PDB file of C-alpha atoms in Angstrom:
ATOM      1  CA  MET A   1      93.092 127.927  83.307  1.00 50.00           C
ATOM      2  CA  ASP A   2      97.059 126.853  84.331  1.00 52.00           C
ATOM      3  CA  MET A   3      97.529 128.746  81.143  1.00 54.00           C
ATOM      4  CA  GLN A   4      95.914 131.917  82.383  1.00 56.00           C
ATOM      5  CA  ARG A   5      98.057 131.859  85.089  1.00 55.00           C
ATOM      6  CA  GLY A   6     101.009 131.398  83.263  1.00 54.00           C
ATOM      7  CA  ARG A   7     100.407 134.523  81.847  1.00 59.00           C
ATOM      8  CA  THR A   8      99.452 137.089  84.019  1.00 64.00           C
ATOM      9  CA  ASN A   9     102.713 135.756  86.465  1.00 77.00           C
ATOM     10  CA  ARG A  10     104.640 136.684  82.941  1.00 71.00           C
ATOM     11  CA  ARG A  11     103.157 139.831  82.774  1.00 71.00           C
ATOM     12  CA  ARG A  12     103.510 140.279  85.900  1.00 75.00           C
ATOM     13  CA  PHE A  13     107.482 139.483  86.308  1.00 71.00           C
ATOM     14  CA  LEU A  14     108.485 141.913  82.578  1.00 66.00           C
ATOM     15  CA  LEU A  15     106.783 144.363  84.266  1.00 67.00           C
ATOM     16  CA  ILE A  16     108.230 144.320  87.797  1.00 75.00           C
ATOM     17  CA  ALA A  17     111.613 143.380  85.545  1.00 70.00           C
ATOM     18  CA  GLY A  18     111.503 146.414  83.065  1.00 67.00           C
ATOM     19  CA  LEU A  19     110.370 149.157  85.762  1.00 65.00           C
ATOM     20  CA  PRO A  20     113.771 149.809  87.454  1.00 71.00           C
ATOM     21  CA  LEU A  21     115.605 149.267  83.853  1.00 68.00           C
ATOM     22  CA  LEU A  22     113.363 151.844  82.328  1.00 65.00           C
ATOM     23  CA  THR A  23     113.922 154.401  85.375  1.00 67.00           C
ATOM     24  CA  VAL A  24     118.209 153.688  84.836  1.00 64.00           C
ATOM     25  CA  SER A  25     117.455 154.523  81.262  1.00 64.00           C
ATOM     26  CA  ALA A  26     115.583 157.630  81.614  1.00 59.00           C
ATOM     27  CA  GLY A  27     118.317 158.827  84.237  1.00 60.00           C
ATOM     28  CA  THR A  28     121.066 158.024  82.174  1.00 59.00           C
ATOM     29  CA  THR A  29     119.017 159.964  79.446  1.00 56.00           C
ATOM     30  CA  TYR A  30     118.722 162.975  81.724  1.00 55.00           C
ATOM     31  CA  LEU A  31     122.672 163.316  82.333  1.00 56.00           C
ATOM     32  CA  MET A  32     123.474 163.067  79.117  1.00 54.00           C
ATOM     33  CA  TRP A  33     120.811 164.990  77.255  1.00 53.00           C
ATOM     34  CA  PRO A  34     122.471 168.843  77.218  1.00 53.00           C
ATOM     35  CA  GLU A  35     120.539 171.436  78.900  1.00 53.00           C
ATOM     36  CA  PRO A  36     119.960 174.532  76.456  1.00 48.00           C
ATOM     37  CA  SER A  37     123.178 176.897  76.168  1.00 57.00           C
ATOM     38  CA  ARG A  38     122.286 180.011  78.463  1.00 61.00           C
ATOM     39  CA  PRO A  39     124.344 182.808  76.736  1.00 63.00           C
ATOM     40  CA  PRO A  40     126.860 184.038  79.564  1.00 75.00           C
ATOM     41  CA  GLU A  41     125.675 187.309  81.502  1.00 88.00           C
ATOM     42  CA  VAL A  42     127.895 190.643  80.897  1.00 95.00           C
ATOM     43  CA  ARG A  43     130.300 191.389  83.648  1.00 95.00           C
ATOM     44  CA  THR A  44     131.864 194.327  84.891  1.00 96.00           C
ATOM     45  CA  ASP A  45     134.187 193.579  87.437  1.00 95.00           C
ATOM     46  CA  LEU A  46     137.676 194.734  87.108  1.00 96.00           C
ATOM     47  CA  GLU A  47     139.610 192.271  89.447  1.00 95.00           C
ATOM     48  CA  PRO A  48     140.004 189.305  87.375  1.00 92.00           C
ATOM     49  CA  LEU A  49     140.820 191.585  84.462  1.00 93.00           C
ATOM     50  CA  ASN A  50     143.267 193.718  85.952  1.00 93.00           C
ATOM     51  CA  ARG A  51     145.325 190.978  87.676  1.00 90.00           C
ATOM     52  CA  ARG A  52     145.578 188.729  84.442  1.00 89.00           C
ATOM     53  CA  LEU A  53     146.017 192.028  81.655  1.00 92.00           C
ATOM     54  CA  GLY A  54     147.030 194.692  83.876  1.00 90.00           C
ATOM     55  CA  PRO A  55     150.502 194.243  83.958  1.00 89.00           C
ATOM     56  CA  PHE A  56     150.844 195.160  79.665  1.00 90.00           C
ATOM     57  CA  LEU A  57     147.945 196.681  80.007  1.00 93.00           C
ATOM     58  CA  GLY A  58     147.833 199.095  82.565  1.00 92.00           C
ATOM     59  CA  GLU A  59     144.835 199.798  85.168  1.00 94.00           C
ATOM     60  CA  LEU A  60     141.733 198.278  83.088  1.00 96.00           C
ATOM     61  CA  THR A  61     138.389 200.702  84.105  1.00 95.00           C
ATOM     62  CA  ASP A  62     134.597 200.480  82.652  1.00 96.00           C
ATOM     63  CA  ALA A  63     134.665 196.793  81.796  1.00 97.00           C
ATOM     64  CA  HIS A  64     131.983 194.555  80.013  1.00 97.00           C
ATOM     65  CA  TRP A  65     133.501 191.320  79.628  1.00 97.00           C
ATOM     66  CA  LEU A  66     132.490 187.881  79.594  1.00 95.00           C
ATOM     67  CA  GLY A  67     134.328 184.656  80.312  1.00 92.00           C
ATOM     68  CA  TYR A  68     133.182 180.912  79.683  1.00 89.00           C
ATOM     69  CA  ASP A  69     134.522 177.509  78.568  1.00 87.00           C
ATOM     70  CA  ILE A  70     134.089 177.210  74.916  1.00 83.00           C
ATOM     71  CA  ASP A  71     133.891 173.148  75.069  1.00 77.00           C
ATOM     72  CA  ASP A  72     131.164 173.502  77.432  1.00 71.00           C
ATOM     73  CA  LYS A  73     128.225 172.697  74.965  1.00 62.00           C
ATOM     74  CA  GLY A  74     125.966 170.980  77.715  1.00 56.00           C
ATOM     75  CA  GLY A  75     125.363 173.155  80.415  1.00 55.00           C
ATOM     76  CA  GLY A  76     128.110 171.312  82.849  1.00 52.00           C
ATOM     77  CA  ARG A  77     125.951 167.875  82.585  1.00 52.00           C
ATOM     78  CA  GLY A  78     128.437 165.764  80.470  1.00 54.00           C
ATOM     79  CA  ILE A  79     131.747 164.263  80.858  1.00 56.00           C
ATOM     80  CA  PRO A  80     134.363 166.513  81.743  1.00 56.00           C
ATOM     81  CA  SER A  81     137.177 166.803  79.586  1.00 60.00           C
ATOM     82  CA  PRO A  82     140.657 166.530  80.720  1.00 63.00           C
ATOM     83  CA  ASP A  83     141.146 170.345  79.418  1.00 68.00           C
ATOM     84  CA  SER A  84     139.146 173.436  79.265  1.00 79.00           C
ATOM     85  CA  ARG A  85     139.670 176.562  77.260  1.00 85.00           C
ATOM     86  CA  ILE A  86     138.388 179.995  79.096  1.00 89.00           C
ATOM     87  CA  ARG A  87     137.599 182.154  76.950  1.00 91.00           C
ATOM     88  CA  VAL A  88     137.737 185.969  77.709  1.00 94.00           C
ATOM     89  CA  VAL A  89     136.494 188.657  75.748  1.00 96.00           C
ATOM     90  CA  GLY A  90     135.632 192.368  76.253  1.00 96.00           C
ATOM     91  CA  VAL A  91     135.868 195.852  75.826  1.00 97.00           C
ATOM     92  CA  ALA A  92     137.720 198.249  78.760  1.00 97.00           C
ATOM     93  CA  HIS A  93     139.052 201.931  79.466  1.00 97.00           C
ATOM     94  CA  LEU A  94     142.288 201.851  79.546  1.00 97.00           C
ATOM     95  CA  PRO A  95     144.592 204.944  81.804  1.00 95.00           C
ATOM     96  CA  PRO A  96     144.534 208.364  79.383  1.00 96.00           C
ATOM     97  CA  GLY A  97     146.500 207.983  77.220  1.00 96.00           C
ATOM     98  CA  GLY A  98     147.221 204.293  77.709  1.00 96.00           C
ATOM     99  CA  ALA A  99     146.651 203.397  73.985  1.00 96.00           C
ATOM    100  CA  ALA A 100     148.451 205.907  72.484  1.00 96.00           C
ATOM    101  CA  ALA A 101     151.214 204.326  74.465  1.00 96.00           C
ATOM    102  CA  ILE A 102     151.043 201.020  73.750  1.00 96.00           C
ATOM    103  CA  THR A 103     150.109 201.767  69.843  1.00 96.00           C
ATOM    104  CA  GLY A 104     153.286 204.542  69.529  1.00 95.00           C
ATOM    105  CA  ARG A 105     155.874 201.455  70.150  1.00 92.00           C
ATOM    106  CA  PRO A 106     157.370 200.827  67.014  1.00 90.00           C
ATOM    107  CA  ASP A 107     158.554 196.860  67.645  1.00 90.00           C
ATOM    108  CA  HIS A 108     154.643 196.125  67.607  1.00 91.00           C
ATOM    109  CA  ALA A 109     153.862 197.715  63.944  1.00 92.00           C
ATOM    110  CA  PHE A 110     150.257 198.476  65.005  1.00 96.00           C
ATOM    111  CA  ALA A 111     147.572 198.302  61.567  1.00 96.00           C
ATOM    112  CA  PRO A 112     144.164 199.066  61.936  1.00 96.00           C
ATOM    113  CA  GLY A 113     142.197 195.786  62.213  1.00 95.00           C
ATOM    114  CA  GLU A 114     138.468 195.130  63.414  1.00 94.00           C
ATOM    115  CA  PRO A 115     137.501 192.799  65.994  1.00 92.00           C
ATOM    116  CA  SER A 116     136.778 189.292  64.698  1.00 88.00           C
ATOM    117  CA  GLY A 117     133.187 187.585  66.044  1.00 85.00           C
ATOM    118  CA  PRO A 118     132.141 189.508  69.498  1.00 90.00           C
ATOM    119  CA  PRO A 119     129.328 187.581  71.227  1.00 92.00           C
ATOM    120  CA  ALA A 120     126.317 189.257  71.096  1.00 92.00           C
ATOM    121  CA  ALA A 121     125.918 190.581  73.952  1.00 93.00           C
ATOM    122  CA  LEU A 122     128.702 192.518  74.101  1.00 94.00           C
ATOM    123  CA  LYS A 123     127.854 193.865  70.595  1.00 92.00           C
ATOM    124  CA  LYS A 124     126.503 197.092  72.307  1.00 93.00           C
ATOM    125  CA  HIS A 125     129.529 197.793  73.885  1.00 95.00           C
ATOM    126  CA  LEU A 126     131.804 198.476  71.200  1.00 94.00           C
ATOM    127  CA  PRO A 127     131.183 201.741  70.221  1.00 93.00           C
ATOM    128  CA  ALA A 128     130.517 202.110  65.829  1.00 91.00           C
ATOM    129  CA  ALA A 129     132.660 205.150  65.216  1.00 93.00           C
ATOM    130  CA  ALA A 130     135.767 202.765  67.119  1.00 94.00           C
ATOM    131  CA  VAL A 131     138.595 202.938  64.807  1.00 96.00           C
ATOM    132  CA  TRP A 132     140.833 199.845  65.998  1.00 97.00           C
ATOM    133  CA  GLN A 133     144.370 198.960  65.330  1.00 97.00           C
ATOM    134  CA  HIS A 134     145.818 195.632  66.050  1.00 97.00           C
ATOM    135  CA  SER A 135     149.558 193.926  66.064  1.00 96.00           C
ATOM    136  CA  PRO A 136     150.337 190.582  65.855  1.00 95.00           C
ATOM    137  CA  GLY A 137     153.674 191.636  67.664  1.00 94.00           C
ATOM    138  CA  PHE A 138     151.835 192.613  70.548  1.00 95.00           C
ATOM    139  CA  ASP A 139     149.344 190.221  70.662  1.00 95.00           C
ATOM    140  CA  ALA A 140     152.501 187.715  71.078  1.00 93.00           C
ATOM    141  CA  TYR A 141     154.460 190.250  73.448  1.00 92.00           C
ATOM    142  CA  ALA A 142     151.052 189.630  75.865  1.00 92.00           C
ATOM    143  CA  ASN A 143     150.427 186.310  75.612  1.00 90.00           C
ATOM    144  CA  GLY A 144     154.293 185.427  75.773  1.00 87.00           C
ATOM    145  CA  ARG A 145     154.276 187.582  79.138  1.00 69.00           C
ATOM    146  CA  GLY A 146     150.734 186.519  80.875  1.00 53.00           C
ATOM    147  CA  ALA A 147     152.591 182.933  80.040  1.00 52.00           C
ATOM    148  CA  ALA A 148     155.862 183.611  81.494  1.00 56.00           C
ATOM    149  CA  ALA A 149     154.359 185.113  84.712  1.00 51.00           C
ATOM    150  CA  GLY A 150     154.747 182.013  85.962  1.00 43.00           C
ATOM    151  CA  GLN A 151     150.334 182.113  86.666  1.00 52.00           C
ATOM    152  CA  ALA A 152     149.905 178.734  86.052  1.00 50.00           C
ATOM    153  CA  ASP A 153     146.689 178.668  87.911  1.00 60.00           C
ATOM    154  CA  ASP A 154     145.746 181.659  85.329  1.00 65.00           C
ATOM    155  CA  GLY A 155     146.505 178.587  82.114  1.00 74.00           C
ATOM    156  CA  ILE A 156     148.009 180.093  79.026  1.00 81.00           C
ATOM    157  CA  PRO A 157     147.030 182.314  77.257  1.00 87.00           C
ATOM    158  CA  SER A 158     146.631 183.079  73.568  1.00 90.00           C
ATOM    159  CA  GLY A 159     144.230 185.574  71.864  1.00 93.00           C
ATOM    160  CA  ARG A 160     144.369 189.271  70.588  1.00 96.00           C
ATOM    161  CA  TYR A 161     144.584 192.893  71.503  1.00 97.00           C
ATOM    162  CA  LEU A 162     142.971 195.727  69.657  1.00 97.00           C
ATOM    163  CA  PHE A 163     143.170 199.557  70.892  1.00 98.00           C
ATOM    164  CA  ASP A 164     141.006 202.445  69.944  1.00 97.00           C
ATOM    165  CA  THR A 165     143.435 205.424  70.764  1.00 96.00           C
ATOM    166  CA  ALA A 166     140.669 208.418  70.438  1.00 96.00           C
ATOM    167  CA  ARG A 167     138.875 206.477  73.607  1.00 96.00           C
ATOM    168  CA  ASP A 168     141.882 205.039  75.205  1.00 97.00           C
ATOM    169  CA  LEU A 169     139.959 201.175  74.651  1.00 97.00           C
ATOM    170  CA  VAL A 170     141.420 198.481  74.288  1.00 97.00           C
ATOM    171  CA  HIS A 171     138.828 195.067  73.136  1.00 97.00           C
ATOM    172  CA  PHE A 172     140.603 191.552  74.405  1.00 96.00           C
ATOM    173  CA  ASP A 173     139.528 188.447  73.140  1.00 96.00           C
ATOM    174  CA  VAL A 174     141.870 185.396  75.313  1.00 94.00           C
ATOM    175  CA  VAL A 175     141.575 182.030  75.276  1.00 92.00           C
ATOM    176  CA  TYR A 176     143.385 180.820  78.175  1.00 88.00           C
ATOM    177  CA  LEU A 177     144.039 177.144  78.093  1.00 83.00           C
ATOM    178  CA  PHE A 178     144.129 175.236  81.357  1.00 74.00           C
ATOM    179  CA  THR A 179     145.300 171.416  81.071  1.00 65.00           C
TER     180      THR A 179
END
């Protein structure tokens, strides 16, 4: 009879000791398990774009854009990175004649180009008949001007800009590095 009683106590002990361990394991798993990624929502507000891009593009209007952390794969529940990279990608209207004024500068040598890999949510906002022009020289100018403006809180930009002169459109795809 004493043997039966010993087994019951051991089972009870294992149950009592194992329950907190199981609870801690389940909580840790929940915190580390990535949430399903939700696509970022298309934004139309202009203030953040005009603050960052306006100094070298002019006043933007009628914008459709996304801004998101390209390194955040788990919905913000993982271990944070010491550096973050925020992608700002979209399309906006320039002031009348703005695209022609930028692409007409001979020092940037614009040539035909195409947006590379726009997010699915933005594809419907890019006109199918657009004739895009791109210049690595303008990209370097725009990225350097943004970094040189002393906007440390806006990160260090690196990106591409394409222009459609017929519609006065700019397509931008910029990554801001925050360290």
